[in-house]
PDB file of C-alpha atoms in Angstrom:
ATOM      1  CA  UNK A 692      13.883   7.097  -2.616  1.00  0.00           C
ATOM      2  CA  UNK A 693      16.692   6.922  -5.157  1.00  0.00           C
ATOM      3  CA  UNK A 694      20.203   5.641  -4.539  1.00  0.00           C
ATOM      4  CA  UNK A 695      22.695   6.457  -7.346  1.00  0.00           C
ATOM      5  CA  UNK A 696      25.088   3.629  -6.478  1.00  0.00           C
ATOM      6  CA  UNK A 697      22.309   1.028  -6.581  1.00  0.00           C
ATOM      7  CA  UNK A 698      21.082   2.533  -9.843  1.00  0.00           C
ATOM      8  CA  UNK A 699      24.539   2.396 -11.416  1.00  0.00           C
ATOM      9  CA  UNK A 700      24.989  -1.265 -10.464  1.00  0.00           C
ATOM     10  CA  UNK A 701      21.517  -2.129 -11.751  1.00  0.00           C
ATOM     11  CA  UNK A 702      22.084  -0.357 -15.073  1.00  0.00           C
ATOM     12  CA  UNK A 703      25.378  -2.197 -15.437  1.00  0.00           C
ATOM     13  CA  UNK A 704      23.658  -5.529 -14.820  1.00  0.00           C
ATOM     14  CA  UNK A 705      20.796  -4.819 -17.217  1.00  0.00           C
ATOM     15  CA  UNK A 706      22.901  -3.352 -19.995  1.00  0.00           C
ATOM     16  CA  UNK A 707      25.655  -5.935 -20.000  1.00  0.00           C
ATOM     17  CA  UNK A 708      26.660  -7.291 -23.366  1.00  0.00           C
ATOM     18  CA  UNK A 709      24.375 -10.353 -23.382  1.00  0.00           C
ATOM     19  CA  UNK A 710      21.256  -8.634 -22.033  1.00  0.00           C
ATOM     20  CA  UNK A 711      21.795  -5.578 -24.210  1.00  0.00           C
ATOM     21  CA  UNK A 712      21.780  -7.766 -27.311  1.00  0.00           C
ATOM     22  CA  UNK A 713      18.500  -9.351 -26.221  1.00  0.00           C
ATOM     23  CA  UNK A 714      16.990  -5.956 -25.436  1.00  0.00           C
ATOM     24  CA  UNK A 715      17.976  -4.638 -28.870  1.00  0.00           C
ATOM     25  CA  UNK A 716      16.726  -7.643 -30.835  1.00  0.00           C
ATOM     26  CA  UNK A 717      12.982  -7.000 -30.637  1.00  0.00           C
ATOM     27  CA  UNK A 718      13.154  -3.239 -31.330  1.00  0.00           C
ATOM     28  CA  UNK A 719      15.422  -3.905 -34.300  1.00  0.00           C
ATOM     29  CA  UNK A 720      12.993  -6.531 -35.597  1.00  0.00           C
ATOM     30  CA  UNK A 721      10.072  -4.111 -35.244  1.00  0.00           C
ATOM     31  CA  UNK A 722      11.854  -1.427 -37.252  1.00  0.00           C
ATOM     32  CA  UNK A 723      12.891  -3.921 -39.950  1.00  0.00           C
ATOM     33  CA  UNK A 724       9.306  -5.167 -40.251  1.00  0.00           C
ATOM     34  CA  UNK A 725       8.059  -1.570 -40.439  1.00  0.00           C
ATOM     35  CA  UNK A 726      10.496  -0.817 -43.268  1.00  0.00           C
ATOM     36  CA  UNK A 727       9.435  -3.923 -45.189  1.00  0.00           C
ATOM     37  CA  UNK A 728       5.732  -3.209 -44.701  1.00  0.00           C
ATOM     38  CA  UNK A 729       6.153   0.404 -45.788  1.00  0.00           C
ATOM     39  CA  UNK A 730       8.066  -0.702 -48.894  1.00  0.00           C
ATOM     40  CA  UNK A 731       5.455  -3.258 -49.985  1.00  0.00           C
ATOM     41  CA  UNK A 732       2.202  -1.772 -48.670  1.00  0.00           C
ATOM     42  CA  UNK A 733       2.879   1.945 -48.595  1.00  0.00           C
ATOM     43  CA  UNK A 734       1.147   4.312 -46.199  1.00  0.00           C
ATOM     44  CA  UNK A 735      -1.795   2.535 -44.588  1.00  0.00           C
ATOM     45  CA  UNK A 736      -3.168   3.736 -41.254  1.00  0.00           C
ATOM     46  CA  UNK A 737      -4.940   0.458 -40.497  1.00  0.00           C
ATOM     47  CA  UNK A 738      -1.840  -1.623 -41.182  1.00  0.00           C
ATOM     48  CA  UNK A 739       0.223   0.714 -39.003  1.00  0.00           C
ATOM     49  CA  UNK A 740      -2.236   0.376 -36.112  1.00  0.00           C
ATOM     50  CA  UNK A 741      -2.381  -3.406 -36.482  1.00  0.00           C
ATOM     51  CA  UNK A 742       1.401  -3.788 -36.502  1.00  0.00           C
ATOM     52  CA  UNK A 743       2.024  -1.445 -33.577  1.00  0.00           C
ATOM     53  CA  UNK A 744      -0.778  -2.991 -31.572  1.00  0.00           C
ATOM     54  CA  UNK A 745      -0.141  -6.610 -32.484  1.00  0.00           C
ATOM     55  CA  UNK A 746       3.643  -6.685 -32.295  1.00  0.00           C
ATOM     56  CA  UNK A 747       4.958  -3.601 -30.490  1.00  0.00           C
ATOM     57  CA  UNK A 748       2.467  -3.324 -27.639  1.00  0.00           C
ATOM     58  CA  UNK A 749       1.323  -6.939 -27.394  1.00  0.00           C
ATOM     59  CA  UNK A 750       4.707  -8.662 -27.736  1.00  0.00           C
ATOM     60  CA  UNK A 751       7.726  -6.359 -27.621  1.00  0.00           C
ATOM     61  CA  UNK A 752       6.799  -4.186 -24.631  1.00  0.00           C
ATOM     62  CA  UNK A 753       5.907  -7.035 -22.218  1.00  0.00           C
ATOM     63  CA  UNK A 754       8.947  -9.097 -23.214  1.00  0.00           C
ATOM     64  CA  UNK A 755      11.288  -6.166 -22.660  1.00  0.00           C
ATOM     65  CA  UNK A 756       9.463  -5.556 -19.383  1.00  0.00           C
ATOM     66  CA  UNK A 757      10.171  -9.151 -18.349  1.00  0.00           C
ATOM     67  CA  UNK A 758      13.875  -8.786 -19.126  1.00  0.00           C
ATOM     68  CA  UNK A 759      14.243  -5.412 -17.389  1.00  0.00           C
ATOM     69  CA  UNK A 760      11.915  -6.024 -14.454  1.00  0.00           C
ATOM     70  CA  UNK A 761      13.136  -9.450 -13.437  1.00  0.00           C
ATOM     71  CA  UNK A 762      16.744  -8.674 -14.382  1.00  0.00           C
ATOM     72  CA  UNK A 763      16.837  -5.656 -12.079  1.00  0.00           C
ATOM     73  CA  UNK A 764      16.860  -7.838  -8.944  1.00  0.00           C
ATOM     74  CA  UNK A 765      16.284 -11.508  -9.756  1.00  0.00           C
ATOM     75  CA  UNK A 766      19.887 -12.474 -10.592  1.00  0.00           C
ATOM     76  CA  UNK A 767      21.174 -10.845  -7.389  1.00  0.00           C
ATOM     77  CA  UNK A 768      18.763 -12.910  -5.302  1.00  0.00           C
ATOM     78  CA  UNK A 769      19.555 -16.094  -7.223  1.00  0.00           C
ATOM     79  CA  UNK A 770      23.333 -15.856  -6.810  1.00  0.00           C
ATOM     80  CA  UNK A 771      23.190 -14.457  -3.265  1.00  0.00           C
ATOM     81  CA  UNK A 772      24.922 -11.177  -4.088  1.00  0.00           C
ATOM     82  CA  UNK A 773      21.862  -9.307  -2.806  1.00  0.00           C
ATOM     83  CA  UNK A 774      23.266  -9.914   0.700  1.00  0.00           C
ATOM     84  CA  UNK A 775      26.104  -7.462   0.048  1.00  0.00           C
ATOM     85  CA  UNK A 776      23.650  -4.835  -1.148  1.00  0.00           C
ATOM     86  CA  UNK A 777      21.362  -5.327   1.839  1.00  0.00           C
ATOM     87  CA  UNK A 778      24.340  -4.936   4.169  1.00  0.00           C
ATOM     88  CA  UNK A 779      24.730  -1.332   3.017  1.00  0.00           C
ATOM     89  CA  UNK A 780      23.035   1.458   5.012  1.00  0.00           C
ATOM     90  CA  UNK A 781      20.300   1.875   2.408  1.00  0.00           C
ATOM     91  CA  UNK A 782      16.611   1.508   3.212  1.00  0.00           C
ATOM     92  CA  UNK A 783      14.948  -1.474   1.578  1.00  0.00           C
ATOM     93  CA  UNK A 784      12.146   0.589  -0.014  1.00  0.00           C
ATOM     94  CA  UNK A 785      14.828   2.823  -1.496  1.00  0.00           C
ATOM     95  CA  UNK A 786      16.494  -0.201  -3.088  1.00  0.00           C
ATOM     96  CA  UNK A 787      13.191  -1.314  -4.616  1.00  0.00           C
ATOM     97  CA  UNK A 788      12.283   2.188  -5.818  1.00  0.00           C
ATOM     98  CA  UNK A 789      15.719   2.669  -7.356  1.00  0.00           C
ATOM     99  CA  UNK A 790      15.571  -0.649  -9.166  1.00  0.00           C
ATOM    100  CA  UNK A 791      12.025   0.115 -10.323  1.00  0.00           C
ATOM    101  CA  UNK A 792      13.114   3.469 -11.755  1.00  0.00           C
ATOM    102  CA  UNK A 793      15.959   1.751 -13.600  1.00  0.00           C
ATOM    103  CA  UNK A 794      13.676  -0.992 -14.919  1.00  0.00           C
ATOM    104  CA  UNK A 795      11.088   1.555 -16.077  1.00  0.00           C
ATOM    105  CA  UNK A 796      13.669   3.712 -17.838  1.00  0.00           C
ATOM    106  CA  UNK A 797      15.225   0.731 -19.620  1.00  0.00           C
ATOM    107  CA  UNK A 798      11.824  -0.618 -20.672  1.00  0.00           C
ATOM    108  CA  UNK A 799      10.722   2.780 -21.939  1.00  0.00           C
ATOM    109  CA  UNK A 800      13.889   3.387 -23.952  1.00  0.00           C
ATOM    110  CA  UNK A 801      13.865  -0.032 -25.612  1.00  0.00           C
ATOM    111  CA  UNK A 802      10.112  -0.111 -26.288  1.00  0.00           C
ATOM    112  CA  UNK A 803       8.618   3.386 -26.609  1.00  0.00           C
ATOM    113  CA  UNK A 804      11.339   4.909 -28.810  1.00  0.00           C
ATOM    114  CA  UNK A 805      11.320   2.030 -31.354  1.00  0.00           C
ATOM    115  CA  UNK A 806       7.502   2.150 -31.367  1.00  0.00           C
ATOM    116  CA  UNK A 807       7.591   5.845 -32.243  1.00  0.00           C
ATOM    117  CA  UNK A 808      10.194   5.296 -34.963  1.00  0.00           C
ATOM    118  CA  UNK A 809       8.251   2.377 -36.444  1.00  0.00           C
ATOM    119  CA  UNK A 810       5.045   4.414 -36.386  1.00  0.00           C
ATOM    120  CA  UNK A 811       6.621   7.279 -38.328  1.00  0.00           C
ATOM    121  CA  UNK A 812       8.085   4.810 -40.822  1.00  0.00           C
ATOM    122  CA  UNK A 813       4.707   3.135 -41.363  1.00  0.00           C
ATOM    123  CA  UNK A 814       2.463   6.154 -41.871  1.00  0.00           C
ATOM    124  CA  UNK A 815       4.228   9.307 -40.695  1.00  0.00           C
ATOM    125  CA  UNK A 816       2.079   9.461 -37.562  1.00  0.00           C
ATOM    126  CA  UNK A 817      -1.135   9.695 -39.546  1.00  0.00           C
ATOM    127  CA  UNK A 818      -4.216   9.697 -37.271  1.00  0.00           C
ATOM    128  CA  UNK A 819      -1.761  10.159 -34.366  1.00  0.00           C
ATOM    129  CA  UNK A 820      -1.195   6.383 -34.417  1.00  0.00           C
ATOM    130  CA  UNK A 821       2.550   6.507 -33.737  1.00  0.00           C
ATOM    131  CA  UNK A 822       2.141   8.906 -30.819  1.00  0.00           C
ATOM    132  CA  UNK A 823      -0.838   6.962 -29.422  1.00  0.00           C
ATOM    133  CA  UNK A 824       1.035   3.666 -29.298  1.00  0.00           C
ATOM    134  CA  UNK A 825       4.162   5.359 -27.989  1.00  0.00           C
ATOM    135  CA  UNK A 826       2.187   6.769 -25.061  1.00  0.00           C
ATOM    136  CA  UNK A 827       0.639   3.339 -24.535  1.00  0.00           C
ATOM    137  CA  UNK A 828       4.119   1.787 -24.475  1.00  0.00           C
ATOM    138  CA  UNK A 829       5.275   4.351 -21.914  1.00  0.00           C
ATOM    139  CA  UNK A 830       2.278   3.662 -19.677  1.00  0.00           C
ATOM    140  CA  UNK A 831       2.617  -0.106 -20.031  1.00  0.00           C
ATOM    141  CA  UNK A 832       6.348   0.099 -19.243  1.00  0.00           C
ATOM    142  CA  UNK A 833       5.597   1.423 -15.766  1.00  0.00           C
ATOM    143  CA  UNK A 834       3.103  -1.296 -14.859  1.00  0.00           C
ATOM    144  CA  UNK A 835       5.106  -4.130 -16.431  1.00  0.00           C
ATOM    145  CA  UNK A 836       8.305  -3.050 -14.675  1.00  0.00           C
ATOM    146  CA  UNK A 837       6.611  -2.969 -11.270  1.00  0.00           C
ATOM    147  CA  UNK A 838       4.873  -6.300 -11.842  1.00  0.00           C
ATOM    148  CA  UNK A 839       7.951  -8.141 -13.083  1.00  0.00           C
ATOM    149  CA  UNK A 840      10.207  -6.559 -10.452  1.00  0.00           C
ATOM    150  CA  UNK A 841       7.850  -8.047  -7.870  1.00  0.00           C
ATOM    151  CA  UNK A 842       8.094 -11.449  -9.562  1.00  0.00           C
ATOM    152  CA  UNK A 843      11.878 -11.166  -9.497  1.00  0.00           C
ATOM    153  CA  UNK A 844      11.701 -10.490  -5.761  1.00  0.00           C
ATOM    154  CA  UNK A 845       9.365 -13.327  -4.786  1.00  0.00           C
ATOM    155  CA  UNK A 846      10.346 -16.147  -7.152  1.00  0.00           C
ATOM    156  CA  UNK A 847      13.441 -17.791  -8.553  1.00  0.00           C
ATOM    157  CA  UNK A 848      11.406 -18.583 -11.681  1.00  0.00           C
ATOM    158  CA  UNK A 849      10.368 -14.998 -12.327  1.00  0.00           C
ATOM    159  CA  UNK A 850      11.292 -15.058 -16.014  1.00  0.00           C
ATOM    160  CA  UNK A 851       9.134 -18.139 -16.598  1.00  0.00           C
ATOM    161  CA  UNK A 852       6.164 -16.650 -14.760  1.00  0.00           C
ATOM    162  CA  UNK A 853       6.672 -13.362 -16.576  1.00  0.00           C
ATOM    163  CA  UNK A 854       6.662 -15.068 -19.960  1.00  0.00           C
ATOM    164  CA  UNK A 855       3.551 -17.027 -19.005  1.00  0.00           C
ATOM    165  CA  UNK A 856       1.759 -13.806 -18.118  1.00  0.00           C
ATOM    166  CA  UNK A 857       2.984 -11.873 -21.149  1.00  0.00           C
ATOM    167  CA  UNK A 858       2.594 -14.547 -23.817  1.00  0.00           C
ATOM    168  CA  UNK A 859      -0.155 -16.812 -22.526  1.00  0.00           C
ATOM    169  CA  UNK A 860      -2.372 -14.715 -20.276  1.00  0.00           C
ATOM    170  CA  UNK A 861      -2.284 -11.450 -22.236  1.00  0.00           C
ATOM    171  CA  UNK A 862      -1.740 -12.672 -25.800  1.00  0.00           C
ATOM    172  CA  UNK A 863      -3.861 -15.837 -25.649  1.00  0.00           C
ATOM    173  CA  UNK A 864      -6.483 -15.527 -22.908  1.00  0.00           C
ATOM    174  CA  UNK A 865      -6.551 -11.753 -23.193  1.00  0.00           C
ATOM    175  CA  UNK A 866      -7.610 -12.004 -26.824  1.00  0.00           C
ATOM    176  CA  UNK A 867     -10.109 -14.854 -26.396  1.00  0.00           C
ATOM    177  CA  UNK A 868     -11.692 -14.435 -22.952  1.00  0.00           C
ATOM    178  CA  UNK A 869     -13.490 -11.147 -22.393  1.00  0.00           C
ATOM    179  CA  UNK A 870     -13.100 -11.228 -18.597  1.00  0.00           C
ATOM    180  CA  UNK A 871      -9.337 -11.702 -18.877  1.00  0.00           C
ATOM    181  CA  UNK A 872      -9.011  -8.439 -20.800  1.00  0.00           C
ATOM    182  CA  UNK A 873      -9.919  -6.482 -17.685  1.00  0.00           C
ATOM    183  CA  UNK A 874      -6.811  -7.879 -15.973  1.00  0.00           C
ATOM    184  CA  UNK A 875      -4.473  -7.109 -18.860  1.00  0.00           C
ATOM    185  CA  UNK A 876      -1.850  -4.364 -18.754  1.00  0.00           C
ATOM    186  CA  UNK A 877      -1.981  -4.331 -22.526  1.00  0.00           C
ATOM    187  CA  UNK A 878      -5.680  -3.450 -22.519  1.00  0.00           C
ATOM    188  CA  UNK A 879      -5.145  -0.743 -19.912  1.00  0.00           C
ATOM    189  CA  UNK A 880      -2.479   0.824 -22.102  1.00  0.00           C
ATOM    190  CA  UNK A 881      -4.711   0.511 -25.170  1.00  0.00           C
ATOM    191  CA  UNK A 882      -7.392   2.547 -23.422  1.00  0.00           C
ATOM    192  CA  UNK A 883      -4.904   5.418 -23.243  1.00  0.00           C
ATOM    193  CA  UNK A 884      -3.942   5.006 -26.909  1.00  0.00           C
ATOM    194  CA  UNK A 885      -7.609   4.959 -27.905  1.00  0.00           C
ATOM    195  CA  UNK A 886      -8.059   8.497 -26.572  1.00  0.00           C
ATOM    196  CA  UNK A 887      -5.142   9.785 -28.628  1.00  0.00           C
ATOM    197  CA  UNK A 888      -5.518   7.994 -31.973  1.00  0.00           C
ATOM    198  CA  UNK A 889      -8.118   8.693 -34.620  1.00  0.00           C
ATOM    199  CA  UNK A 890     -11.501   7.049 -34.288  1.00  0.00           C
ATOM    200  CA  UNK A 891     -11.613   3.369 -35.201  1.00  0.00           C
ATOM    201  CA  UNK A 892      -7.871   2.694 -35.192  1.00  0.00           C
ATOM    202  CA  UNK A 893      -7.406   1.542 -31.589  1.00  0.00           C
ATOM    203  CA  UNK A 894      -9.941  -0.671 -29.868  1.00  0.00           C
ATOM    204  CA  UNK A 895      -9.732  -1.012 -26.083  1.00  0.00           C
ATOM    205  CA  UNK A 896     -12.168  -3.074 -24.041  1.00  0.00           C
ATOM    206  CA  UNK A 897     -11.431  -1.296 -20.751  1.00  0.00           C
ATOM    207  CA  UNK A 898     -12.596   2.252 -20.087  1.00  0.00           C
ATOM    208  CA  UNK A 899      -9.979   4.898 -19.419  1.00  0.00           C
ATOM    209  CA  UNK A 900     -11.020   5.636 -15.789  1.00  0.00           C
ATOM    210  CA  UNK A 901     -10.946   1.928 -14.929  1.00  0.00           C
ATOM    211  CA  UNK A 902      -7.624   1.478 -16.730  1.00  0.00           C
ATOM    212  CA  UNK A 903      -6.051   4.420 -14.891  1.00  0.00           C
ATOM    213  CA  UNK A 904      -7.154   3.079 -11.502  1.00  0.00           C
ATOM    214  CA  UNK A 905      -5.895  -0.429 -12.259  1.00  0.00           C
ATOM    215  CA  UNK A 906      -2.561   0.842 -13.617  1.00  0.00           C
ATOM    216  CA  UNK A 907      -1.961   2.870 -10.464  1.00  0.00           C
ATOM    217  CA  UNK A 908      -3.121   0.045  -8.192  1.00  0.00           C
ATOM    218  CA  UNK A 909      -0.874  -2.563  -9.801  1.00  0.00           C
ATOM    219  CA  UNK A 910       2.165  -0.276  -9.920  1.00  0.00           C
ATOM    220  CA  UNK A 911       1.862   0.923  -6.328  1.00  0.00           C
ATOM    221  CA  UNK A 912       0.750  -2.436  -4.945  1.00  0.00           C
ATOM    222  CA  UNK A 913       3.535  -4.398  -6.641  1.00  0.00           C
ATOM    223  CA  UNK A 914       6.171  -1.879  -5.526  1.00  0.00           C
ATOM    224  CA  UNK A 915       5.024  -1.856  -1.902  1.00  0.00           C
ATOM    225  CA  UNK A 916       4.781  -5.628  -1.721  1.00  0.00           C
ATOM    226  CA  UNK A 917       8.220  -6.045  -3.302  1.00  0.00           C
ATOM    227  CA  UNK A 918       9.638  -3.758  -0.609  1.00  0.00           C
ATOM    228  CA  UNK A 919       8.009  -5.860   2.098  1.00  0.00           C
ATOM    229  CA  UNK A 920       9.362  -9.080   0.617  1.00  0.00           C
ATOM    230  CA  UNK A 921      12.850  -7.608   0.439  1.00  0.00           C
ATOM    231  CA  UNK A 922      12.620  -6.540   4.074  1.00  0.00           C
ATOM    232  CA  UNK A 923      11.617 -10.051   5.122  1.00  0.00           C
ATOM    233  CA  UNK A 924      14.453 -11.468   3.052  1.00  0.00           C
ATOM    234  CA  UNK A 925      16.863  -9.330   5.069  1.00  0.00           C
ATOM    235  CA  UNK A 926      15.459 -10.548   8.345  1.00  0.00           C
ATOM    236  CA  UNK A 927      15.754 -14.146   7.227  1.00  0.00           C
ATOM    237  CA  UNK A 928      19.390 -13.601   6.307  1.00  0.00           C
ATOM    238  CA  UNK A 929      20.179 -12.000   9.638  1.00  0.00           C
ATOM    239  CA  UNK A 930      18.593 -14.888  11.516  1.00  0.00           C
TER     240      UNK A 930
END
């Protein structure tokens, strides 16, 4: 379920000069903010949790997921170059799984590692806050990558839809409407962080068992459906 050539091409597309600069911008901003906060506020566990939850997990991780997930396949479909890839003797599910692995790895590297660094800068991992949010970022990276890879497969406006979900659904409705929180990757990841961090520093509205089931369901469901859509795209091209 992993094709090295497809992976190499996908990494090259995602880590090109322009996209790499965009991917680095948010992590760099997070670390700069952490340094400034530490300099002016000092060690404060509550401030560290608020910053990592409000910026790192709520904004940085989903945005990087949008870039990596949609960028792993969307541009190839838009410009038609996917036809050359589909002409190779590689199974369509293998293509999707390979691109998902690449998207997950890129999202994890550019979100989880900066989150860990920022957490240690802010409070030296007091109350396990840095580790808790790093684990949450790792978990969220998997679900976001699968979800946005699916969007990149089914729509030419995947980036727009991804931004709508990340910035409007999760950040706006997810914080105001209680029912919307159940359908939020961010809240599912927070439930994992809540089990790791000290009491009172992470507040998740979704229980861990429910979050685990939904994370698995979304990841597997989005991956399988993306594979089916790619298979139908091949058939349409052959016709």
